[in-house]
CSV table of C-alpha atoms in Angstrom, one decimal:
chain,number,residue,atom,x,y,z
A,1,MET,CA,31.1,110.4,-60.5
A,2,ALA,CA,32.9,112.9,-62.8
A,3,ILE,CA,36.1,112.5,-60.9
A,4,VAL,CA,35.8,108.7,-61.2
A,5,TYR,CA,35.3,108.8,-64.9
A,6,ALA,CA,38.1,111.3,-65.3
A,7,GLU,CA,40.6,108.8,-63.8
A,8,TYR,CA,39.1,105.4,-64.8
A,9,ASP,CA,36.9,104.2,-67.7
A,10,ILE,CA,33.9,101.9,-67.2
A,11,ASN,CA,36.0,98.7,-68.0
A,12,GLN,CA,38.3,99.4,-65.1
A,13,ILE,CA,35.4,100.1,-62.8
A,14,LEU,CA,33.8,96.8,-63.7
A,15,SER,CA,37.1,95.0,-63.2
A,16,CYS,CA,37.4,96.6,-59.8
A,17,CYS,CA,33.9,95.5,-58.8
A,18,THR,CA,35.0,91.9,-59.2
A,19,TYR,CA,37.6,92.1,-56.5
A,20,VAL,CA,35.9,94.6,-54.3
A,21,ILE,CA,32.7,92.5,-54.0
A,22,THR,CA,34.8,89.4,-53.3
A,23,SER,CA,36.5,91.2,-50.5
A,24,ILE,CA,33.1,92.2,-49.1
A,25,VAL,CA,32.0,88.5,-49.2
A,26,PHE,CA,35.1,87.5,-47.2
A,27,THR,CA,34.3,90.2,-44.6
A,28,ILE,CA,30.7,89.1,-44.3
A,29,GLU,CA,31.8,85.5,-43.8
A,30,TYR,CA,34.2,86.4,-41.1
A,31,CYS,CA,32.0,88.9,-39.2
A,32,SER,CA,28.9,86.7,-39.3
A,33,PHE,CA,30.9,83.7,-38.0
A,34,CYS,CA,32.2,85.8,-35.1
A,35,VAL,CA,28.7,87.2,-34.3
A,36,GLN,CA,27.0,83.8,-34.5
A,37,SER,CA,29.7,81.9,-32.7
A,38,LYS,CA,27.4,81.0,-29.7
A,39,ASN,CA,24.7,79.7,-31.9
A,40,ILE,CA,27.2,77.6,-33.9
A,41,ARG,CA,28.5,76.2,-30.7
A,42,MET,CA,24.9,75.3,-29.7
A,43,LEU,CA,24.4,73.6,-33.0
A,44,LEU,CA,27.6,71.5,-32.4
A,45,GLU,CA,26.1,70.5,-29.0
A,46,TYR,CA,22.9,69.4,-30.8
A,47,VAL,CA,25.0,67.3,-33.2
A,48,LYS,CA,26.9,65.7,-30.3
A,49,ARG,CA,23.7,65.0,-28.4
A,50,ASP,CA,22.1,63.2,-31.4
A,51,TRP,CA,25.2,61.1,-31.9
A,52,ASN,CA,25.2,60.1,-28.2
A,53,ASP,CA,21.6,59.2,-28.4
A,54,MET,CA,22.1,56.8,-31.3
A,55,GLN,CA,25.2,55.0,-30.0
A,56,GLY,CA,23.1,52.1,-28.9
A,57,ASN,CA,21.6,51.5,-32.4
A,58,GLU,CA,24.1,50.5,-35.0
A,59,VAL,CA,21.7,50.8,-37.9
A,60,GLU,CA,20.7,54.3,-37.1
A,61,SER,CA,24.3,55.3,-36.4
A,62,SER,CA,25.4,53.9,-39.7
A,63,ILE,CA,22.6,55.8,-41.5
A,64,LEU,CA,23.6,59.1,-39.8
A,65,GLY,CA,27.2,58.3,-40.5
A,66,LYS,CA,26.7,57.8,-44.2
A,67,CYS,CA,24.9,61.2,-44.5
A,68,MET,CA,27.7,62.9,-42.5
A,69,ASP,CA,30.3,61.2,-44.7
A,70,VAL,CA,29.1,63.4,-47.6
A,71,GLY,CA,29.8,66.5,-45.6
A,72,ARG,CA,33.2,65.1,-44.6
A,73,GLN,CA,34.1,64.3,-48.2
A,74,TYR,CA,33.0,67.8,-49.2
A,75,THR,CA,35.3,69.3,-46.6
A,76,ILE,CA,38.2,67.1,-47.7
A,77,PHE,CA,37.5,68.0,-51.3
A,78,CYS,CA,37.5,71.7,-50.6
A,79,THR,CA,40.5,71.5,-48.4
A,80,SER,CA,42.5,69.4,-50.9
A,81,ILE,CA,41.5,71.4,-54.0
A,82,PHE,CA,41.7,74.9,-52.6
A,83,VAL,CA,44.4,74.3,-50.0
A,84,THR,CA,47.6,72.5,-50.9
A,85,ARG,CA,50.3,71.3,-48.5
A,86,ILE,CA,53.8,72.2,-49.4
A,87,ASP,CA,56.6,71.2,-47.0
A,88,ARG,CA,54.3,70.8,-44.0
A,89,SER,CA,52.6,74.1,-44.5
A,90,ALA,CA,49.1,74.8,-45.9
A,91,VAL,CA,49.0,77.1,-49.0
A,92,THR,CA,45.8,78.0,-50.7
A,93,LEU,CA,45.5,77.3,-54.4
A,94,SER,CA,44.6,80.9,-55.0
A,95,ILE,CA,48.0,81.9,-53.6
A,96,ILE,CA,49.8,79.5,-55.9
A,97,ILE,CA,48.0,80.9,-59.0
A,98,PHE,CA,48.5,84.5,-57.8
A,99,THR,CA,52.2,83.9,-57.3
A,100,MET,CA,52.6,82.2,-60.7
A,101,VAL,CA,50.9,85.1,-62.5
A,102,TYR,CA,53.0,87.7,-60.8
A,103,ILE,CA,56.4,86.0,-61.2
A,104,GLN,CA,55.6,85.1,-64.8
A,105,PRO,CA,57.7,88.1,-66.1
A,106,LEU,CA,60.7,86.9,-64.1
A,107,ILE,CA,60.4,83.4,-65.4
A,108,LEU,CA,60.0,84.6,-69.0
A,109,ASP,CA,63.2,86.7,-68.5
A,110,VAL,CA,65.1,83.5,-67.8
A,111,VAL,CA,63.4,81.4,-70.5
A,112,VAL,CA,62.9,84.0,-73.3
A,113,PRO,CA,65.1,87.0,-72.4
A,114,LEU,CA,64.6,90.3,-74.0
A,115,ASN,CA,66.8,93.4,-74.3
A,116,GLU,CA,64.9,94.9,-71.4
A,117,SER,CA,63.8,93.1,-68.3
A,118,ARG,CA,60.1,92.5,-68.0
A,119,GLN,CA,58.6,94.3,-65.0
A,120,PRO,CA,56.1,92.5,-62.8
A,121,GLU,CA,52.9,94.4,-62.2
A,122,LEU,CA,49.7,94.0,-60.2
A,123,THR,CA,46.8,93.1,-62.5
A,124,ILE,CA,44.4,93.7,-59.6
A,125,PRO,CA,43.9,97.4,-59.0
A,126,ILE,CA,44.5,98.2,-55.3
A,127,SER,CA,45.5,101.4,-53.5
A,128,THR,CA,47.7,101.5,-50.3
A,129,PHE,CA,49.7,104.1,-48.5
A,130,ASN,CA,52.9,102.4,-50.0
A,131,GLN,CA,51.7,102.5,-53.6
A,132,ASN,CA,55.2,102.4,-55.3
A,133,ASN,CA,56.5,99.3,-53.4
A,134,PHE,CA,55.5,96.3,-55.5
A,135,ASN,CA,56.7,93.7,-52.9
A,136,PHE,CA,54.6,95.4,-50.1
A,137,MET,CA,51.5,95.4,-52.3
A,138,PHE,CA,52.0,91.8,-53.4
A,139,ILE,CA,52.3,90.6,-49.8
A,140,TYR,CA,49.3,92.7,-48.8
A,141,LEU,CA,47.3,91.1,-51.6
A,142,ILE,CA,48.5,87.6,-50.6
A,143,MET,CA,47.4,88.1,-47.0
A,144,ILE,CA,43.9,89.2,-48.2
A,145,VAL,CA,43.5,86.1,-50.4
A,146,THR,CA,44.9,83.7,-47.7
A,147,PHE,CA,42.6,84.9,-44.9
A,148,GLY,CA,39.6,85.3,-47.2
A,149,SER,CA,40.0,81.8,-48.7
A,150,CYS,CA,40.5,80.0,-45.4
A,151,THR,CA,37.5,81.9,-43.8
A,152,LEU,CA,35.3,81.0,-46.8
A,153,ILE,CA,36.2,77.3,-46.8
A,154,THR,CA,35.9,77.0,-43.0
A,155,VAL,CA,32.4,78.6,-42.7
A,156,GLU,CA,30.9,77.0,-45.7
A,157,THR,CA,32.0,73.5,-44.9
A,158,ILE,CA,30.7,73.8,-41.3
A,159,PHE,CA,27.3,74.9,-42.8
A,160,ILE,CA,27.3,71.9,-45.2
A,161,VAL,CA,28.1,69.5,-42.3
A,162,PHE,CA,25.1,70.9,-40.4
A,163,LEU,CA,22.8,70.4,-43.4
A,164,ARG,CA,24.0,66.8,-43.9
A,165,HIS,CA,23.3,66.1,-40.2
A,166,CYS,CA,19.7,67.3,-40.7
A,167,CYS,CA,19.5,65.0,-43.7
A,168,GLY,CA,20.8,62.1,-41.6
A,169,LEU,CA,18.0,62.8,-39.0
A,170,LEU,CA,15.4,62.7,-41.7
A,171,LYS,CA,16.8,59.4,-43.1
A,172,VAL,CA,16.7,57.9,-39.6
A,173,THR,CA,13.1,59.0,-39.3
A,174,SER,CA,12.2,57.2,-42.6
A,175,TYR,CA,14.0,54.1,-41.2
A,176,LYS,CA,12.0,54.2,-38.0
A,177,ILE,CA,8.7,54.4,-40.0
A,178,ALA,CA,9.8,51.5,-42.2
A,179,ARG,CA,10.3,49.2,-39.3
A,180,SER,CA,7.5,50.4,-37.1
A,181,LEU,CA,5.3,47.4,-38.0
A,182,ASP,CA,8.1,44.8,-38.1
A,183,TRP,CA,7.6,42.0,-35.7
A,184,ASP,CA,9.6,38.8,-35.2
A,185,ASP,CA,8.1,37.3,-32.1
A,186,ASN,CA,4.6,35.9,-32.8
A,187,GLN,CA,4.1,34.8,-29.2
A,188,VAL,CA,3.6,38.3,-28.0
A,189,SER,CA,0.0,39.3,-27.3
A,190,ASN,CA,-1.9,41.9,-29.4
A,191,ARG,CA,-2.0,44.3,-26.6
A,192,GLN,CA,1.8,44.3,-26.2
A,193,LYS,CA,2.2,44.7,-29.9
A,194,ARG,CA,0.0,47.8,-29.9
A,195,THR,CA,2.0,49.2,-27.0
A,196,VAL,CA,5.3,48.7,-28.8
A,197,ILE,CA,4.0,50.1,-32.1
A,198,CYS,CA,2.7,53.2,-30.3
A,199,LEU,CA,6.1,53.7,-28.7
A,200,ARG,CA,7.8,53.3,-32.1
A,201,ILE,CA,5.5,55.9,-33.7
A,202,ILE,CA,6.1,58.3,-30.8
A,203,ASP,CA,9.8,57.8,-31.2
A,204,THR,CA,9.5,58.4,-34.9
A,205,VAL,CA,7.5,61.7,-34.3
A,206,ASN,CA,10.1,62.8,-31.8
A,207,MET,CA,12.9,62.2,-34.3
A,208,HIS,CA,11.1,64.1,-37.0
A,209,ARG,CA,10.4,67.0,-34.6
A,210,ARG,CA,14.1,66.9,-33.6
A,211,ALA,CA,15.2,67.2,-37.2
A,212,LEU,CA,12.8,70.0,-38.0
A,213,ALA,CA,13.8,71.9,-34.8
A,214,PHE,CA,17.5,71.5,-35.7
A,215,LEU,CA,16.7,72.9,-39.1
A,216,VAL,CA,14.9,75.9,-37.7
A,217,VAL,CA,17.8,76.8,-35.4
A,218,LEU,CA,20.2,76.3,-38.3
A,219,VAL,CA,18.2,78.6,-40.7
A,220,ASN,CA,17.7,81.3,-38.0
A,221,THR,CA,21.4,81.2,-37.3
A,222,PHE,CA,22.5,81.6,-40.9
A,223,LYS,CA,19.5,83.5,-42.5
A,224,ILE,CA,20.7,87.1,-42.2
A,225,ARG,CA,24.2,86.1,-43.3
A,226,TYR,CA,23.0,84.4,-46.4
A,227,MET,CA,20.7,87.3,-47.2
A,228,PHE,CA,23.7,89.5,-47.6
A,229,LEU,CA,25.8,86.8,-49.2
A,230,LEU,CA,23.1,86.1,-51.7
A,231,PHE,CA,23.2,89.6,-53.1
A,232,PHE,CA,27.0,90.1,-53.0
A,233,GLY,CA,27.6,86.5,-54.1
A,234,VAL,CA,25.4,86.8,-57.2
A,235,ALA,CA,27.0,90.3,-57.9
A,236,SER,CA,30.5,88.8,-57.6
A,237,LEU,CA,29.5,85.9,-59.9
A,238,ILE,CA,28.1,88.4,-62.5
A,239,PHE,CA,31.2,90.6,-62.5
A,240,SER,CA,33.7,87.7,-62.4
A,241,LEU,CA,32.0,85.9,-65.3
A,242,PHE,CA,31.8,89.1,-67.3
A,243,HIS,CA,35.5,89.7,-66.6
A,244,THR,CA,36.2,86.1,-67.7
A,245,PHE,CA,34.4,86.8,-71.0
A,246,LYS,CA,36.4,90.0,-71.5
A,247,VAL,CA,39.7,88.4,-70.8
A,248,LEU,CA,39.1,85.4,-73.1
A,249,VAL,CA,37.3,87.1,-76.0
A,250,ILE,CA,38.7,90.6,-76.1
A,251,MET,CA,42.1,90.6,-74.3
A,252,HIS,CA,43.2,87.0,-75.0
A,253,ASN,CA,45.1,87.0,-71.7
A,254,ALA,CA,45.7,83.5,-70.2
A,255,SER,CA,47.2,84.7,-67.0
A,256,GLN,CA,44.3,87.0,-66.3
A,257,PHE,CA,41.9,84.1,-67.0
A,258,LEU,CA,43.7,81.9,-64.4
A,259,LEU,CA,43.5,84.8,-61.9
A,260,ILE,CA,39.8,85.4,-62.3
A,261,SER,CA,39.1,81.6,-62.2
A,262,THR,CA,40.1,81.6,-58.6
A,263,ILE,CA,37.0,83.7,-57.9
A,264,THR,CA,34.6,82.2,-60.5
A,265,VAL,CA,35.1,78.5,-59.9
A,266,PRO,CA,34.8,78.4,-56.1
A,267,ASN,CA,31.8,80.8,-56.3
A,268,LEU,CA,29.9,78.5,-58.8
A,269,PHE,CA,30.9,75.3,-56.9
A,270,MET,CA,29.8,76.5,-53.5
A,271,MET,CA,26.6,78.0,-54.8
A,272,ALA,CA,25.7,74.7,-56.5
A,273,PHE,CA,26.6,72.5,-53.6
A,274,LEU,CA,24.7,74.6,-51.1
A,275,ASN,CA,21.5,74.5,-53.1
A,276,TYR,CA,22.0,70.8,-53.7
A,277,SER,CA,22.3,70.1,-50.0
A,278,VAL,CA,19.1,72.0,-49.2
A,279,GLN,CA,17.4,70.1,-52.0
A,280,ASN,CA,18.4,66.9,-50.3
A,281,ILE,CA,16.7,68.0,-47.1
A,282,ILE,CA,13.5,68.7,-49.1
A,283,ASP,CA,13.7,65.3,-50.8
A,284,PHE,CA,14.4,63.4,-47.6
A,285,ASN,CA,11.4,65.0,-45.9
A,286,SER,CA,9.2,64.0,-48.8
A,287,ASP,CA,10.5,60.5,-48.6
A,288,ILE,CA,9.1,60.3,-45.0
A,289,CYS,CA,5.6,60.8,-46.3
A,290,VAL,CA,6.2,58.2,-49.1
A,291,GLN,CA,7.5,55.8,-46.6
A,292,THR,CA,4.5,56.3,-44.3
A,293,TYR,CA,2.2,55.4,-47.1
A,294,SER,CA,4.4,52.4,-48.1
A,295,VAL,CA,4.1,50.5,-44.7
A,296,LYS,CA,1.1,48.2,-44.2
A,297,TRP,CA,-0.7,50.6,-41.9
A,298,TYR,CA,-4.0,49.5,-43.2
A,299,ALA,CA,-3.4,46.0,-41.7
A,300,ALA,CA,-2.9,47.5,-38.2
A,301,PRO,CA,-5.6,47.9,-35.6
A,302,VAL,CA,-7.9,50.9,-35.9
A,303,SER,CA,-6.3,52.7,-33.0
A,304,ILE,CA,-2.9,52.4,-34.7
A,305,GLN,CA,-4.3,53.4,-38.1
A,306,LYS,CA,-5.3,56.8,-36.5
A,307,LEU,CA,-1.8,57.4,-35.5
A,308,TYR,CA,-0.5,56.7,-39.0
A,309,LEU,CA,-3.1,59.0,-40.4
A,310,PHE,CA,-1.9,61.7,-38.1
A,311,LEU,CA,1.7,61.0,-39.2
A,312,MET,CA,0.7,61.2,-42.8
A,313,LEU,CA,-0.9,64.6,-42.3
A,314,LYS,CA,2.2,65.8,-40.4
A,315,THR,CA,4.6,64.7,-43.1
A,316,THR,CA,2.7,65.9,-46.2
A,317,LYS,CA,3.8,69.5,-45.5
A,318,ASN,CA,6.9,70.2,-47.6
A,319,VAL,CA,9.9,71.7,-45.9
A,320,LYS,CA,10.6,75.1,-47.4
A,321,ILE,CA,13.7,77.1,-46.4
A,322,VAL,CA,13.3,80.8,-47.3
A,323,ILE,CA,16.2,83.3,-47.1
A,324,GLY,CA,14.7,86.7,-47.8
A,325,LEU,CA,13.0,86.3,-51.2
A,326,PHE,CA,15.0,83.3,-52.2
A,327,ALA,CA,14.2,79.6,-51.6
A,328,PRO,CA,17.4,77.5,-51.9
A,329,SER,CA,16.9,74.4,-54.0
A,330,MET,CA,17.9,73.1,-57.5
A,331,GLU,CA,15.0,75.2,-58.9
A,332,GLY,CA,16.3,78.2,-57.0
A,333,LEU,CA,19.8,77.6,-58.4
A,334,ALA,CA,18.4,77.5,-61.9
A,335,LYS,CA,16.7,80.9,-61.3
A,336,LEU,CA,19.9,82.4,-59.9
A,337,LEU,CA,21.9,81.2,-62.9
A,338,ASN,CA,19.3,82.5,-65.2
A,339,ILE,CA,19.4,86.0,-63.6
A,340,THR,CA,23.2,85.9,-63.6
A,341,PHE,CA,23.6,85.1,-67.3
A,342,SER,CA,20.9,87.6,-68.2
A,343,PHE,CA,22.9,90.4,-66.5
A,344,ILE,CA,26.1,89.1,-68.1
A,345,MET,CA,24.5,89.2,-71.6
A,346,VAL,CA,23.4,92.8,-70.9
A,347,LEU,CA,26.9,93.8,-69.9
A,348,CYS,CA,28.5,92.0,-72.8
A,349,SER,CA,26.2,93.5,-75.4
A,350,SER,CA,26.7,97.0,-74.0
A,351,ARG,CA,30.5,96.6,-73.9
A,352,MET,CA,30.6,95.1,-77.4
A,353,ALA,CA,28.4,98.0,-78.7
A,354,THR,CA,30.8,100.6,-77.3
């Protein structure tokens, strides 16, 4: 520790933590995706099976398709915002910002020349075996940002699509309950009606169980990964927001602000959308219970009413996804942000005091 303080002060250490923890997040994303590749392939097979089973029903297919469209739009948004196409090649937005920040001295030498040329320098502290070669270190940094950004976008968008598929299955379950007592043909006997209603309720229960089973496999696949990402993601957000405060309030450095924004903005955006997607699952599962109460189950025969009572008892239990000690939801997001800003206030007050 004495050696560290002899070479760097606490401000440099805190600045380094922003980029070191972000690199750790990239590594966790890549390694976890490789380790869980078989389970992810199995989840894709489940999605394919569900789509094939609903091909004969246009209404159910459209309900599932609308939910999946949100995941598709999220993927398109992340790809179009964080990845830009230039001359038929994909370039991440982070690379564009990094390049603009580092070639800024060269541009200023042309626009506003000085007696001495401005020398480009790396604002991110890194150490390599070729420390004195700026071009080598710049390319090395660009490679880290490229692979890390593409890995993060790929893995997170796949997880969001799986969550939206689970939402679609729950929405289809609500639709099945809503139409379970619908009847157009009045010439059918009461016995046949009871048989058809029982089959519809069985189909509804199977669909609900399929959605919950898919959710269990999804949570078990990504649970350990998000336990680590929760810790390092919050730590990265704390240090990046603190670094943003220092750059804006103390240093007044616009280029550094753009640089740190490439970490802060995606971190906040993905954290918010992940918790929002899990909240949708909780809400859609609660809607199943509300929909069960809304149908005219009390007008059905007693034997059918018992089935609806069983369905009510089954759907009154709220879905709760727990990752370690954290339960993702909008309430959980508020708690995370509260903890984050509390740590930031502590860091800012201690830095301002010194």
